[in-house]
């Protein structure tokens, strides 16, 4: 058996479980064997009953049946003792040996039947004795296959003395047949017992595999439930977040958008999915990808922020302050891009209004001196292949007009 499990590689706990399984099977089949023994004993005593053998057969049958009844009590007691979860391997072996000793007594009783073997008996009576004894040993192959020592304890005492008695009465050939049968049946039981033990080892391993698989399955089910709860939590957190959020591919193709994004842009989720995120930028905004984005994809930075002017479905301007981060798989590859945005339209419009007031004259609406200085600084910082020309125009006595006639006249 190529796939058999050698008993030597089993742990003590596994050996104990196998021994308990063997004992349970042995005791279960033992009750059937004992009842069969009682029936065969009664039939044999009746078949051999004559006036000359009446006393012997009565005593033999009575003792045999009494021993069988004792064996029944022993089997019931051993079943009760072996069912204890705290039983040790030494105790299990002791119970098996106790059963083998009871079987030994029954075997000796069948060997005593050979004492009635006599030439004065008819040929049929002479052949009944070895045939019945061999038949009992054949039945023991089934009932004691799980325990080789129990089979030997029954078959050897039952057939060996009987064969000797047959030789003493001149039946050498018939006795040789009994010896050959005893040897062949013993070898057969030995070989089958090894196969059964290997099968029990495989059965025990399969049971352990089933237990391990069930534990693994329970663990995976628990992990799956946790993953489902986590996924549901993340999905709900994404969907119900109070700020616009987008999930895109690394190519910035929208995969999902939450409710806040749909509300602020006045687009449906279907309008977003499959579209480029840049498509929703204002036409004044550049569609060029920021260098920071490539750094993010390369793993050089974990996130970055940007401010973009966007356009809603109602053609309204929308300023968003976005934070861009990535979602990676176990191997570190970027799977999705997460964009979280904050509506800063009011702040941006207020900032533009303040900047306009700072850089323009309140009365005329023309750029003031501060705007001029800022513009000059920008021009001077930008290198160009040609020179700048700066023209300054002043009106004489303009301050007098303002002070005398007022700013409106000025």
XYZ file of C-alpha atoms in Angstrom:
410
model
C 0.000 0.000 0.000
C 1.895 2.986 -1.266
C -0.302 5.514 0.481
C -0.296 3.760 3.873
C 0.797 5.564 7.012
C 3.456 3.691 9.032
C 2.366 3.440 12.671
C 5.890 4.374 13.739
C 5.437 7.909 12.421
C 2.191 8.479 14.324
C 2.139 10.487 17.518
C 1.206 8.891 20.839
C -2.155 10.633 20.713
C -2.864 9.257 17.232
C -1.778 5.749 18.283
C -4.119 5.963 21.271
C -7.027 6.943 19.037
C -6.302 4.046 16.671
C -6.044 1.571 19.569
C -9.364 2.826 20.949
C -10.943 2.397 17.518
C -9.567 -1.180 17.303
C -10.855 -2.045 20.761
C -14.303 -0.608 19.994
C -14.573 -2.692 16.803
C -13.257 -5.800 18.592
C -15.806 -5.511 21.399
C -18.660 -4.760 19.014
C -17.924 -7.833 16.894
C -17.141 -9.846 20.034
C -20.777 -9.891 21.163
C -21.863 -11.377 17.831
C -19.034 -13.919 17.986
C -19.989 -14.966 21.532
C -23.639 -15.510 20.623
C -22.543 -17.510 17.572
C -20.240 -19.563 19.793
C -23.141 -20.443 22.106
C -25.325 -21.548 19.191
C -22.577 -23.644 17.528
C -21.667 -25.208 20.877
C -25.262 -26.302 21.424
C -25.636 -27.700 17.894
C -22.305 -29.555 18.113
C -23.171 -31.111 21.465
C -26.493 -32.262 20.055
C -24.865 -33.691 16.892
C -22.227 -35.639 18.854
C -24.593 -36.724 21.598
C -24.544 -40.514 22.205
C -24.959 -42.696 25.230
C -21.179 -43.061 25.509
C -20.416 -39.299 25.281
C -23.455 -37.971 27.111
C -21.717 -37.016 30.359
C -18.648 -35.488 28.675
C -20.611 -33.424 26.159
C -22.989 -32.150 28.831
C -20.101 -30.939 30.965
C -18.243 -29.532 27.935
C -21.260 -27.642 26.597
C -22.173 -26.314 30.046
C -18.675 -25.000 30.749
C -18.372 -23.528 27.234
C -21.668 -21.669 27.536
C -20.724 -20.473 31.043
C -17.423 -19.113 29.685
C -19.326 -17.366 26.888
C -21.612 -15.702 29.426
C -18.567 -14.521 31.363
C -17.187 -13.125 28.114
C -20.429 -11.200 27.546
C -20.082 -9.591 30.966
C -16.426 -8.803 30.264
C -17.265 -7.182 26.918
C -19.936 -4.994 28.517
C -17.516 -3.977 31.273
C -14.706 -3.233 28.809
C -17.052 -1.123 26.665
C -17.914 0.965 29.700
C -14.279 1.380 30.753
C -12.956 2.181 27.266
C -15.597 4.887 26.713
C -13.846 7.047 29.321
C -12.115 9.961 27.585
C -9.259 9.854 30.103
C -8.306 6.257 29.224
C -4.590 5.768 28.476
C -2.905 3.651 25.828
C -1.657 1.184 28.482
C -5.221 0.734 29.721
C -6.501 0.121 26.194
C -3.852 -2.568 25.648
C -4.762 -4.116 29.022
C -8.421 -4.275 27.971
C -7.448 -5.949 24.694
C -5.283 -8.491 26.520
C -8.153 -9.182 28.929
C -10.423 -9.911 25.977
C -7.747 -12.159 24.451
C -7.516 -14.137 27.714
C -11.278 -14.721 27.675
C -11.030 -15.855 24.064
C -8.195 -18.194 25.081
C -10.560 -20.016 27.443
C -13.084 -20.549 24.646
C -10.298 -21.838 22.416
C -9.242 -24.371 25.045
C -12.829 -25.563 25.381
C -12.917 -26.378 21.669
C -9.603 -28.222 22.002
C -11.127 -30.320 24.807
C -13.679 -31.498 22.296
C -10.833 -33.434 20.763
C -10.749 -35.615 23.862
C -13.983 -37.185 22.670
C -12.306 -38.126 19.404
C -12.397 -41.945 19.259
C -12.243 -44.744 16.690
C -15.433 -46.104 18.176
C -17.321 -43.115 16.797
C -18.763 -43.193 13.323
C -16.847 -41.468 10.536
C -19.388 -38.632 10.456
C -18.929 -38.045 14.173
C -15.177 -38.125 13.765
C -15.212 -35.489 10.997
C -17.701 -33.210 12.749
C -15.170 -32.334 15.479
C -12.319 -30.895 13.292
C -14.748 -29.395 10.777
C -16.669 -27.499 13.450
C -13.442 -26.349 15.123
C -12.030 -25.127 11.794
C -15.347 -23.445 11.028
C -15.203 -21.614 14.354
C -11.696 -20.404 13.486
C -12.973 -19.195 10.117
C -15.624 -17.153 11.904
C -12.948 -15.802 14.232
C -11.140 -14.381 11.182
C -14.010 -11.916 10.793
C -14.644 -11.163 14.456
C -10.974 -10.897 15.516
C -9.333 -9.545 12.382
C -8.746 -6.267 14.181
C -6.725 -8.024 16.945
C -4.140 -10.592 15.814
C -3.329 -11.653 19.389
C -6.990 -12.424 20.063
C -7.211 -14.611 16.960
C -4.071 -16.512 17.940
C -5.437 -16.896 21.483
C -8.489 -18.644 20.034
C -7.273 -20.543 16.958
C -4.039 -22.086 18.272
C -5.551 -23.646 21.452
C -8.609 -24.757 19.461
C -6.827 -26.576 16.611
C -3.340 -27.520 17.777
C -4.334 -29.982 20.568
C -7.080 -31.363 18.340
C -4.573 -32.143 15.595
C -2.355 -33.915 18.102
C -5.279 -36.055 19.272
C -6.064 -36.967 15.663
C -2.457 -38.132 15.134
C -2.651 -40.224 18.270
C -5.751 -41.951 16.857
C -4.088 -42.630 13.512
C -5.550 -39.792 11.450
C -2.192 -38.313 10.400
C -3.357 -36.994 7.010
C -6.441 -35.359 8.485
C -4.293 -33.889 11.271
C -1.863 -32.474 8.694
C -4.802 -30.795 6.999
C -5.770 -29.179 10.307
C -2.189 -27.950 10.871
C -1.957 -26.520 7.344
C -5.282 -24.777 7.852
C -4.111 -23.347 11.188
C -0.875 -22.047 9.669
C -2.487 -20.577 6.539
C -5.331 -18.928 8.463
C -2.878 -17.440 10.973
C -0.703 -15.997 8.188
C -3.802 -14.699 6.415
C -5.064 -12.959 9.552
C -1.600 -11.523 10.181
C -1.439 -10.037 6.678
C -5.012 -8.747 6.796
C -4.423 -7.302 10.258
C -1.510 -5.250 8.903
C -3.730 -3.933 6.105
C -6.484 -3.084 8.575
C -4.030 -1.232 10.811
C -2.797 0.740 7.816
C -6.397 1.522 6.886
C -7.074 2.726 10.414
C -3.996 4.934 10.175
C -5.307 6.395 6.923
C -8.771 6.759 8.425
C -7.327 8.581 11.402
C -5.299 10.822 9.106
C -8.380 11.521 6.990
C -10.368 12.376 10.113
C -7.612 14.743 11.183
C -7.544 16.247 7.704
C -11.302 16.757 7.881
C -10.929 18.432 11.280
C -8.101 20.618 9.972
C -10.091 21.483 6.865
C -13.110 22.378 8.992
C -10.945 24.578 11.203
C -9.393 26.170 8.126
C -12.830 26.632 6.599
C -14.144 28.191 9.823
C -11.103 30.463 9.963
C -11.540 31.459 6.329
C -15.263 32.019 6.891
C -14.434 34.225 9.857
C -11.872 36.140 7.809
C -14.362 36.436 4.944
C -17.011 37.844 7.273
C -14.497 40.309 8.700
C -13.454 41.253 5.176
C -17.078 41.689 4.133
C -17.769 43.853 7.183
C -14.638 45.881 6.501
C -15.547 46.236 2.836
C -19.086 47.296 3.750
C -17.690 49.803 6.246
C -15.232 51.235 3.724
C -17.892 51.352 1.015
C -20.318 53.135 3.314
C -17.587 55.480 4.540
C -16.661 56.317 0.942
C -20.245 56.693 -0.224
C -21.522 58.691 2.752
C -18.467 60.911 3.222
C -19.297 64.605 3.499
C -16.616 65.619 0.979
C -16.362 64.744 -2.725
C -14.312 61.578 -3.312
C -13.257 59.832 -6.516
C -11.698 56.444 -7.251
C -9.820 56.365 -10.532
C -7.426 54.143 -12.434
C -3.754 55.158 -12.612
C -4.729 56.758 -15.949
C -7.236 58.962 -14.043
C -10.306 57.223 -15.501
C -13.094 57.479 -12.920
C -14.109 54.127 -11.408
C -16.441 55.449 -8.723
C -17.661 58.731 -7.258
C -19.490 59.221 -3.979
C -22.748 61.066 -3.315
C -21.050 64.305 -2.313
C -19.155 64.411 -5.623
C -22.327 63.787 -7.615
C -24.160 66.484 -5.673
C -21.534 69.207 -5.958
C -20.895 68.585 -9.680
C -24.604 67.975 -10.471
C -23.615 64.817 -12.365
C -24.858 61.262 -11.797
C -22.554 58.386 -10.923
C -23.057 57.019 -14.444
C -21.798 60.319 -15.911
C -18.590 60.045 -13.914
C -17.740 56.356 -14.365
C -15.578 55.752 -17.416
C -14.777 59.443 -17.937
C -11.421 61.104 -17.457
C -11.171 63.150 -14.286
C -9.517 65.958 -16.283
C -12.710 66.234 -18.317
C -14.365 68.006 -15.385
C -11.667 70.698 -15.077
C -12.458 74.254 -16.129
C -11.354 75.109 -19.649
C -8.894 77.616 -18.195
C -7.150 74.805 -16.292
C -4.277 72.917 -17.853
C -4.873 69.225 -18.706
C -1.202 68.424 -18.217
C -0.420 65.859 -15.523
C 1.422 67.283 -12.535
C 4.987 66.007 -11.936
C 3.878 65.275 -8.382
C 1.458 62.685 -9.752
C 4.266 60.671 -11.333
C 6.190 60.830 -8.067
C 3.092 59.469 -6.353
C 2.826 56.549 -8.787
C 6.538 55.779 -8.365
C 6.142 55.647 -4.591
C 8.419 58.615 -3.934
C 5.628 60.432 -2.076
C 2.534 59.100 -0.301
C 0.189 61.937 -1.308
C 0.066 65.500 -2.569
C -2.421 68.369 -2.721
C -3.595 70.553 -5.583
C -6.120 73.315 -6.232
C -8.174 73.054 -9.412
C -10.916 75.144 -10.972
C -13.674 72.839 -12.200
C -16.937 73.188 -14.073
C -20.244 71.730 -12.893
C -22.996 70.328 -15.101
C -24.751 73.695 -14.671
C -21.670 75.494 -16.065
C -20.842 76.989 -12.701
C -17.273 77.500 -11.564
C -16.128 75.250 -8.770
C -12.861 75.509 -6.888
C -11.637 72.312 -5.226
C -8.667 71.640 -2.974
C -7.854 67.994 -3.689
C -5.628 65.443 -1.927
C -4.397 62.617 -4.147
C -3.246 59.230 -2.805
C -2.990 55.688 -4.181
C -4.361 52.234 -3.285
C -1.795 49.441 -3.744
C -2.088 45.641 -3.843
C 0.000 43.155 -1.838
C 2.858 43.360 -4.336
C 2.989 47.158 -4.083
C 1.513 47.873 -7.500
C -0.865 50.826 -7.794
C -4.412 49.577 -8.363
C -6.463 52.730 -7.902
C -6.082 56.426 -7.188
C -8.118 58.102 -4.449
C -8.933 61.804 -4.825
C -10.486 63.594 -1.845
C -11.646 67.135 -2.537
C -12.823 70.076 -0.484
C -15.011 72.842 -1.872
C -13.119 76.130 -1.499
C -15.153 78.128 -4.016
C -16.250 80.784 -1.504
C -12.752 81.161 -0.074
C -11.281 81.409 -3.566
C -13.808 84.015 -4.704
C -13.227 86.007 -1.513
C -9.481 85.797 -2.069
C -9.854 86.983 -5.673
C -12.077 89.855 -4.532
C -9.582 90.929 -1.867
C -6.733 90.662 -4.332
C -8.661 92.812 -6.823
C -9.311 95.440 -4.179
C -5.669 95.367 -3.195
C -4.360 95.818 -6.726
C -6.995 98.193 -8.217
C -8.141 101.704 -7.514
C -11.530 101.721 -5.830
C -12.867 104.685 -7.827
C -11.534 104.124 -11.313
C -11.175 100.359 -11.201
C -7.750 100.711 -12.803
C -4.657 98.850 -11.559
C -2.983 100.807 -8.784
C 0.628 101.323 -7.819
C 0.768 98.032 -5.870
C -0.400 96.146 -8.964
C 2.218 97.964 -10.998
C 4.985 96.946 -8.616
C 3.859 93.309 -8.617
C 3.716 93.282 -12.389
C 7.177 94.812 -12.640
C 8.581 92.213 -10.239
C 7.129 89.398 -12.325
C 8.515 90.833 -15.524
C 11.954 91.321 -14.022
C 12.038 87.727 -12.762
C 11.241 86.312 -16.200
C 14.341 86.291 -18.438
C 13.550 87.286 -21.990
C 15.733 87.735 -25.110
C 14.793 91.429 -25.351
C 14.866 94.507 -23.104
C 11.867 96.036 -21.349
C 10.716 99.602 -21.831
C 9.066 101.274 -18.866
C 7.024 104.429 -19.477
C 5.856 106.576 -16.581
C 3.255 109.319 -17.255
C 2.527 111.953 -14.651
C 0.062 114.849 -14.658
C 1.292 118.082 -13.134
C -0.822 119.581 -10.345
C -3.200 116.593 -10.459
C -3.210 116.443 -6.679
C -4.482 120.050 -6.569
C -7.473 119.089 -8.706
C -8.266 116.155 -6.446
C -7.891 118.169 -3.305
C -9.862 121.179 -4.609
C -12.571 119.713 -6.802
C -12.753 116.257 -5.292
C -11.921 112.722 -6.485
C -14.823 112.591 -8.915
C -13.460 115.629 -10.766
C -9.999 114.122 -10.658
